[in-house]
Coordinates of C-alpha atoms and ligand atoms in Angstrom, one line a residue:
M100 CA 1.1 11.3 16.1
T101 CA -0.9 8.7 18.1
A102 CA -2.3 6.6 15.3
G103 CA -0.4 3.8 13.8
T104 CA 1.1 4.1 10.3
L105 CA -0.1 1.6 7.6
I106 CA 2.2 1.6 4.6
I107 CA 0.8 0.0 1.5
D108 CA 3.4 -0.9 -1.2
I109 CA 1.5 -0.7 -4.5
D110 CA 4.6 -1.8 -6.5
A111 CA 4.7 -5.0 -4.4
A112 CA 1.1 -5.8 -5.3
V113 CA 1.8 -5.2 -8.9
A114 CA 4.9 -7.4 -8.7
N115 CA 2.8 -10.1 -7.0
W116 CA 0.2 -9.8 -9.9
R117 CA 3.0 -10.2 -12.4
S118 CA 4.3 -13.3 -10.8
L119 CA 0.9 -14.9 -10.8
A120 CA 0.3 -13.7 -14.4
A121 CA 3.6 -15.4 -15.3
R122 CA 2.2 -18.7 -13.9
S123 CA -1.2 -18.3 -15.4
H124 CA -2.0 -19.8 -18.8
G125 CA -4.3 -17.3 -20.5
A126 CA -5.3 -13.9 -19.0
T127 CA -5.0 -12.9 -15.4
G128 CA -7.5 -10.6 -13.8
A129 CA -7.6 -9.2 -10.3
T130 CA -10.1 -9.6 -7.5
V131 CA -10.5 -6.3 -5.7
K132 CA -13.6 -6.9 -3.7
A133 CA -13.9 -5.5 -0.2
D134 CA -12.0 -2.4 -1.3
A135 CA -9.0 -4.5 -2.5
Y136 CA -9.1 -6.6 0.7
G137 CA -9.1 -3.3 2.8
L138 CA -6.2 -1.7 1.0
D139 CA -8.2 0.7 -1.3
S140 CA -9.3 -0.5 -4.7
T141 CA -9.3 3.0 -6.2
R142 CA -5.5 3.1 -5.7
L143 CA -4.5 -0.4 -6.4
A144 CA -6.8 -1.1 -9.4
P145 CA -5.4 1.7 -11.6
A146 CA -1.8 0.6 -10.9
L147 CA -2.8 -3.0 -11.7
A148 CA -4.5 -1.8 -14.9
R149 CA -1.3 0.0 -16.0
A150 CA 0.5 -3.3 -15.4
G151 CA -1.9 -5.0 -17.8
V152 CA -4.9 -6.2 -15.8
R153 CA -7.9 -6.2 -18.1
H154 CA -10.6 -7.8 -15.9
F155 CA -11.6 -6.8 -12.3
F156 CA -13.8 -8.6 -9.9
V157 CA -15.9 -7.3 -6.9
A158 CA -18.4 -9.0 -4.7
Q159 CA -21.2 -6.4 -4.6
A160 CA -22.5 -4.0 -7.2
Q161 CA -22.0 -1.0 -4.9
E162 CA -18.3 -1.8 -4.8
G163 CA -18.2 -1.2 -8.6
A164 CA -19.1 2.5 -8.4
P165 CA -15.9 3.9 -6.9
L166 CA -13.9 1.4 -8.8
R167 CA -15.5 2.5 -12.1
R168 CA -14.6 6.1 -11.4
A169 CA -10.9 4.9 -10.9
L170 CA -10.8 2.8 -14.1
S171 CA -11.3 3.5 -17.7
P172 CA -14.7 2.7 -19.1
G173 CA -13.6 -0.2 -21.3
L174 CA -12.3 -2.4 -18.5
P175 CA -14.9 -4.9 -17.4
I176 CA -15.8 -5.0 -13.7
F177 CA -17.5 -8.3 -12.8
V178 CA -19.8 -8.7 -9.8
Y179 CA -19.7 -12.1 -8.0
G180 CA -23.0 -11.4 -6.3
G181 CA -24.7 -11.1 -9.6
H182 CA -27.8 -8.9 -10.2
M183 CA -29.7 -8.4 -7.0
D184 CA -33.0 -6.6 -6.7
G185 CA -32.1 -2.9 -6.5
D186 CA -28.8 -3.2 -8.3
T187 CA -30.0 -2.3 -11.8
D188 CA -29.1 1.4 -11.7
L189 CA -25.6 0.7 -10.3
I190 CA -25.0 -2.0 -13.0
R191 CA -26.1 0.3 -15.8
D192 CA -24.6 3.5 -14.6
H193 CA -21.2 2.1 -13.8
A194 CA -21.1 -0.4 -16.6
L195 CA -20.7 -3.4 -14.3
T196 CA -21.0 -7.0 -15.5
P197 CA -23.0 -9.2 -13.1
L198 CA -22.2 -12.8 -12.8
L199 CA -25.7 -14.3 -12.7
N200 CA -26.1 -16.9 -10.1
S201 CA -29.5 -18.3 -10.6
P202 CA -32.3 -18.5 -13.2
A203 CA -34.1 -15.8 -11.2
Q204 CA -31.1 -13.5 -11.6
F205 CA -30.9 -14.3 -15.3
A206 CA -34.6 -13.4 -15.7
R207 CA -34.2 -10.2 -13.7
H208 CA -31.1 -9.1 -15.6
R209 CA -32.6 -9.8 -19.1
Q210 CA -35.8 -8.0 -18.2
A211 CA -34.2 -5.0 -16.6
L212 CA -31.2 -4.5 -18.9
P213 CA -31.7 -6.7 -22.0
D214 CA -28.7 -5.3 -23.9
H215 CA -26.3 -5.1 -21.0
P216 CA -23.3 -7.5 -20.6
F217 CA -23.5 -10.3 -18.1
G218 CA -21.6 -13.5 -17.1
I219 CA -22.7 -16.7 -15.6
Q220 CA -21.6 -18.2 -12.3
L221 CA -21.9 -22.0 -12.0
D222 CA -21.7 -24.1 -8.8
S223 CA -19.1 -26.8 -9.4
G224 CA -19.5 -28.2 -5.9
M225 CA -18.8 -25.5 -3.3
N226 CA -22.6 -24.9 -2.7
R227 CA -22.2 -21.2 -2.1
L228 CA -23.0 -19.3 -5.2
G229 CA -23.8 -20.2 -8.8
M230 CA -26.3 -22.3 -10.8
E231 CA -26.6 -25.9 -10.0
V232 CA -26.2 -28.6 -12.7
D233 CA -29.9 -28.9 -13.4
E234 CA -30.6 -25.2 -13.3
W235 CA -27.9 -24.6 -15.8
A236 CA -29.1 -27.5 -18.0
G237 CA -32.5 -25.8 -18.2
L238 CA -31.1 -22.3 -18.9
R239 CA -28.0 -23.1 -20.9
E240 CA -29.5 -22.6 -24.4
A241 CA -31.2 -19.3 -23.6
A242 CA -28.2 -18.0 -21.7
L243 CA -25.7 -18.9 -24.4
A244 CA -28.0 -17.3 -27.0
A245 CA -27.9 -14.1 -25.0
G246 CA -24.1 -14.0 -25.3
P247 CA -22.5 -14.1 -21.8
A248 CA -19.1 -12.4 -21.5
L249 CA -17.8 -15.1 -19.1
I250 CA -18.7 -18.4 -17.5
M251 CA -17.0 -19.0 -14.1
S252 CA -17.0 -21.1 -11.0
H253 CA -15.1 -21.1 -7.7
L254 CA -12.9 -23.7 -6.0
A255 CA -13.5 -24.6 -2.3
C256 CA -10.2 -26.2 -1.5
S257 CA -7.6 -24.8 -3.8
D258 CA -5.3 -23.7 -1.0
D259 CA -4.6 -27.4 -0.6
P260 CA -3.3 -29.0 -3.8
A261 CA -3.7 -32.5 -2.3
D262 CA -7.4 -32.1 -1.8
P263 CA -9.4 -34.4 -4.2
M264 CA -12.1 -31.7 -4.4
N265 CA -9.9 -29.7 -6.8
R266 CA -10.1 -32.4 -9.4
Q267 CA -13.8 -33.1 -8.8
Q268 CA -14.7 -29.4 -9.3
L269 CA -12.5 -29.2 -12.4
D270 CA -14.4 -32.2 -13.8
S271 CA -17.7 -30.8 -12.9
F272 CA -16.9 -27.4 -14.4
R273 CA -15.6 -29.0 -17.6
A274 CA -18.8 -31.1 -17.9
M275 CA -21.0 -28.1 -17.4
T276 CA -19.2 -26.0 -19.9
E277 CA -18.3 -28.6 -22.6
G278 CA -18.7 -27.2 -26.1
V279 CA -19.3 -23.6 -25.1
S280 CA -17.2 -21.0 -26.9
V281 CA -17.6 -18.4 -24.1
P282 CA -14.4 -17.5 -22.1
R283 CA -14.2 -19.5 -18.9
S284 CA -12.7 -18.9 -15.5
L285 CA -12.2 -21.2 -12.5
A286 CA -9.1 -20.2 -10.6
A287 CA -8.5 -17.7 -7.8
T288 CA -5.0 -17.5 -6.2
G289 CA -5.0 -21.1 -5.1
G290 CA -6.2 -22.3 -8.5
V291 CA -3.4 -20.4 -10.3
L292 CA -0.9 -22.4 -8.3
L293 CA -2.7 -25.7 -9.0
G294 CA -1.5 -25.6 -12.6
R295 CA -2.6 -25.1 -16.1
D296 CA -5.6 -27.5 -16.1
W297 CA -7.4 -25.1 -13.7
H298 CA -6.6 -21.9 -15.6
F299 CA -9.0 -21.9 -18.6
D300 CA -9.1 -18.4 -20.3
L301 CA -8.9 -16.1 -17.3
T302 CA -7.7 -16.4 -13.7
R303 CA -8.9 -14.0 -11.0
P304 CA -6.5 -14.0 -8.0
G305 CA -7.1 -11.8 -5.0
I306 CA -5.1 -12.6 -1.8
G307 CA -2.0 -13.5 -3.8
L308 CA -1.8 -9.9 -5.0
Y309 CA -1.9 -8.6 -1.5
G310 CA 0.9 -10.8 -0.3
G311 CA -1.1 -13.7 1.3
A312 CA -1.0 -17.5 1.3
P313 CA -1.1 -19.6 -0.7
H314 CA 1.0 -17.3 -2.8
T315 CA 4.2 -18.2 -1.0
G316 CA 7.1 -16.0 -2.1
A317 CA 4.7 -13.1 -2.7
R318 CA 6.2 -9.7 -1.6
P319 CA 4.6 -8.3 1.5
V320 CA 2.3 -5.4 0.6
V321 CA 1.5 -4.0 4.1
R322 CA 3.7 -2.7 6.9
L323 CA 2.1 -1.5 10.1
D324 CA 4.0 0.5 12.7
L325 CA 2.5 1.3 16.1
P326 CA 3.8 4.2 18.1
V327 CA 4.9 3.6 21.6
I328 CA 2.9 6.0 23.9
Q329 CA 4.6 5.0 27.2
T330 CA 7.0 2.6 28.7
R331 CA 7.1 1.5 32.3
Q332 CA 9.0 -0.7 34.7
V333 CA 7.0 -3.4 36.4
Q334 CA 8.1 -5.4 39.4
P335 CA 7.9 -9.2 40.0
G336 CA 4.3 -10.1 40.9
E337 CA 2.8 -7.0 39.2
A338 CA 0.3 -7.6 36.5
V339 CA -0.4 -5.8 33.2
G340 CA -3.7 -4.9 31.5
Y341 CA -7.2 -6.1 31.7
G342 CA -7.9 -9.2 33.8
R343 CA -4.3 -9.1 35.1
A344 CA -3.6 -11.6 32.3
W345 CA 0.2 -11.1 32.2
Q346 CA 2.3 -11.1 35.4
A347 CA 5.9 -10.2 35.7
K348 CA 8.1 -13.0 37.0
A349 CA 11.1 -10.8 37.1
P350 CA 11.6 -7.0 36.7
A351 CA 10.2 -6.1 33.3
R352 CA 9.8 -3.2 31.0
I353 CA 6.4 -2.8 29.2
A354 CA 5.8 -0.6 26.2
T355 CA 2.2 0.5 25.5
V356 CA 1.5 1.0 21.8
S357 CA -1.3 2.8 20.2
A358 CA -3.6 0.3 18.4
G359 CA -6.0 -2.3 19.5
Y360 CA -9.0 -4.4 18.5
A361 CA -10.8 -1.3 17.2
D362 CA -8.1 -1.1 14.6
G363 CA -8.5 -4.7 13.5
L364 CA -5.8 -6.2 15.8
I365 CA -8.3 -8.6 17.1
R366 CA -8.4 -9.6 20.7
A367 CA -7.5 -13.2 19.8
L368 CA -3.9 -11.9 19.4
S369 CA -3.8 -11.4 23.2
G370 CA -0.7 -13.0 24.7
R371 CA 0.1 -14.8 21.4
A372 CA 1.4 -12.4 18.8
T373 CA 4.7 -10.7 18.4
L374 CA 5.7 -7.1 17.6
W375 CA 9.1 -6.2 16.3
A376 CA 11.7 -3.6 17.3
G377 CA 13.8 -3.6 14.1
D378 CA 15.0 -7.2 14.0
T379 CA 14.1 -8.1 17.6
P380 CA 10.8 -9.8 18.5
C381 CA 8.8 -8.5 21.4
P382 CA 5.9 -10.5 22.7
I383 CA 2.5 -9.1 23.5
A384 CA 2.0 -9.0 27.3
G385 CA -1.5 -9.7 28.3
R386 CA -4.7 -8.7 26.6
V387 CA -5.2 -6.5 23.5
S388 CA -7.5 -3.7 24.5
M389 CA -9.7 -1.5 22.2
D390 CA -7.0 1.1 21.5
L391 CA -3.8 -0.2 23.2
I392 CA -1.5 -3.2 23.2
T393 CA 1.1 -3.8 25.9
V394 CA 4.4 -5.3 24.8
D395 CA 7.3 -6.9 26.8
V396 CA 10.4 -4.9 25.8
T397 CA 12.5 -5.9 28.8
H398 CA 15.3 -7.3 26.5
L399 CA 15.7 -4.1 24.4
D400 CA 18.6 -1.8 25.0
A401 CA 16.5 1.1 23.7
V402 CA 12.8 1.2 23.0
P403 CA 12.1 2.7 19.5
E404 CA 9.4 5.2 18.8
A405 CA 7.3 2.6 17.2
L406 CA 7.0 -1.2 17.1
S407 CA 6.1 -3.0 14.0
I408 CA 3.3 -5.6 13.9
L409 CA 3.3 -6.2 10.1
G410 CA 6.3 -6.0 7.9
S411 CA 9.2 -7.9 6.6
H412 CA 9.6 -10.0 9.8
Q413 CA 6.0 -10.8 10.1
G414 CA 3.5 -11.0 7.3
I415 CA -0.3 -11.2 7.4
D416 CA -0.3 -15.0 7.6
T417 CA 2.0 -15.3 10.5
L418 CA 0.0 -12.7 12.4
A419 CA -3.2 -14.5 11.4
T420 CA -1.9 -17.9 12.7
A421 CA -1.2 -16.4 16.1
A422 CA -4.8 -15.3 16.3
G423 CA -6.2 -18.5 14.8
T424 CA -7.5 -16.9 11.6
I425 CA -6.3 -16.3 8.0
G426 CA -4.4 -13.5 6.3
Y427 CA -7.6 -12.4 4.5
E428 CA -9.3 -11.6 7.8
I429 CA -6.3 -9.7 9.1
L430 CA -6.2 -7.5 5.9
T431 CA -9.9 -6.8 5.7
S432 CA -10.0 -6.0 9.4
L433 CA -7.3 -3.3 9.3
G434 CA -9.1 -0.3 10.7
A435 CA -9.9 3.3 9.7
R436 CA -7.7 5.1 12.3
Y437 CA -4.3 4.4 10.8
H438 CA -2.4 7.0 8.8
R439 CA -2.3 5.3 5.4
R440 CA 0.7 5.9 3.2
Y441 CA 0.9 4.5 -0.3
T442 CA 4.3 3.9 -1.9
G443 CA 5.0 3.1 -5.6
G444 CA 2.3 2.9 -8.2
A445 CA 3.6 5.8 -10.2
A446 CA 1.8 6.2 -13.5
Ligands
PLP780 C1 -12.7 -13.9 -3.2 C2 -12.9 -14.6 -4.5 C3 -11.8 -14.8 -5.4 C4 -10.4 -14.4 -5.1 O1 -9.9 -15.4 -4.2 P1 -8.4 -15.4 -3.6 O2 -8.4 -16.6 -2.7 O3 -8.4 -14.1 -2.7 O4 -7.5 -15.3 -4.7 C5 -12.1 -15.3 -6.7 N1 -13.3 -15.8 -7.0 C6 -14.4 -15.6 -6.1 C7 -15.7 -16.1 -6.6 C8 -14.2 -15.1 -4.9 O5 -15.2 -15.0 -4.0

């Protein structure tokens, strides 16, 4: 078997949700956009629903179709991107709840689907999605009369509790929603950890479910093992891989494993990241190629059949740091060639 094996621990994701739910005041939903951060929303969401998740969030209406088929009809699926031109059939047919981001989206939704549920997304300072203060002031009465299911906003800096932006956005969200009796939501994973003031009626963590920062103490959800195709001896002065980027200073042993940047192990990991032979770290030697990574295994007594790049020794954030990115990007980049095995999640 040449492809790597990606093992996704559904029970760990459920346990991570439970630990965030235990810290959330009010209800705790789940953000499963981008196919549950690349891990397969149709497998994870039903397990999360069995554990008690009652609200699901995706980014785009099209993501709601497979998710709806995996979930019972009564569980709301909110769409952060709102109601775009061309989304009406998807929203109606799959019973999705768009989070309307602008007066134009509100008008589109009310005209196309006057009796269909919707929510409102407000901009509390991030300047990415949602209605601005003056837009909302103009629309508020009509929007509230139409009975939104949820009013939400998103925090820009919640991964850093010390950032004053967290309090500013809280104040802004409070001011914009003062006196409304509609359920409110402000917190993703970082917001859950900021504390009760940020929780309102519903939190909507994503990355924390999948084992990523800032949910420190989360159980790792992914393990990725890469088969060793070949090992070879190299002599001092010999180089390894493209660009001769790694040179042996002493006799060395190199293992070539089967995965590369086409599988989401981005080229920025070249010469920086570590693979693991059981408990022993093995540094990448030279450049990551499209399908292959060369690893210095000189210090191993025996080279195992596979080396691990994600697992108990190295989580998504550690690997991300080596490449100068974040765990979210490592997860959502994981490629299509792996053998995917799901563990846990029994009904
Ligand atoms: C992605 C996203 C979330 C989930 O964020 P995490 O940091 O992964 O918990 C919540 N709300 C919105 C609007 C998002 O875009």
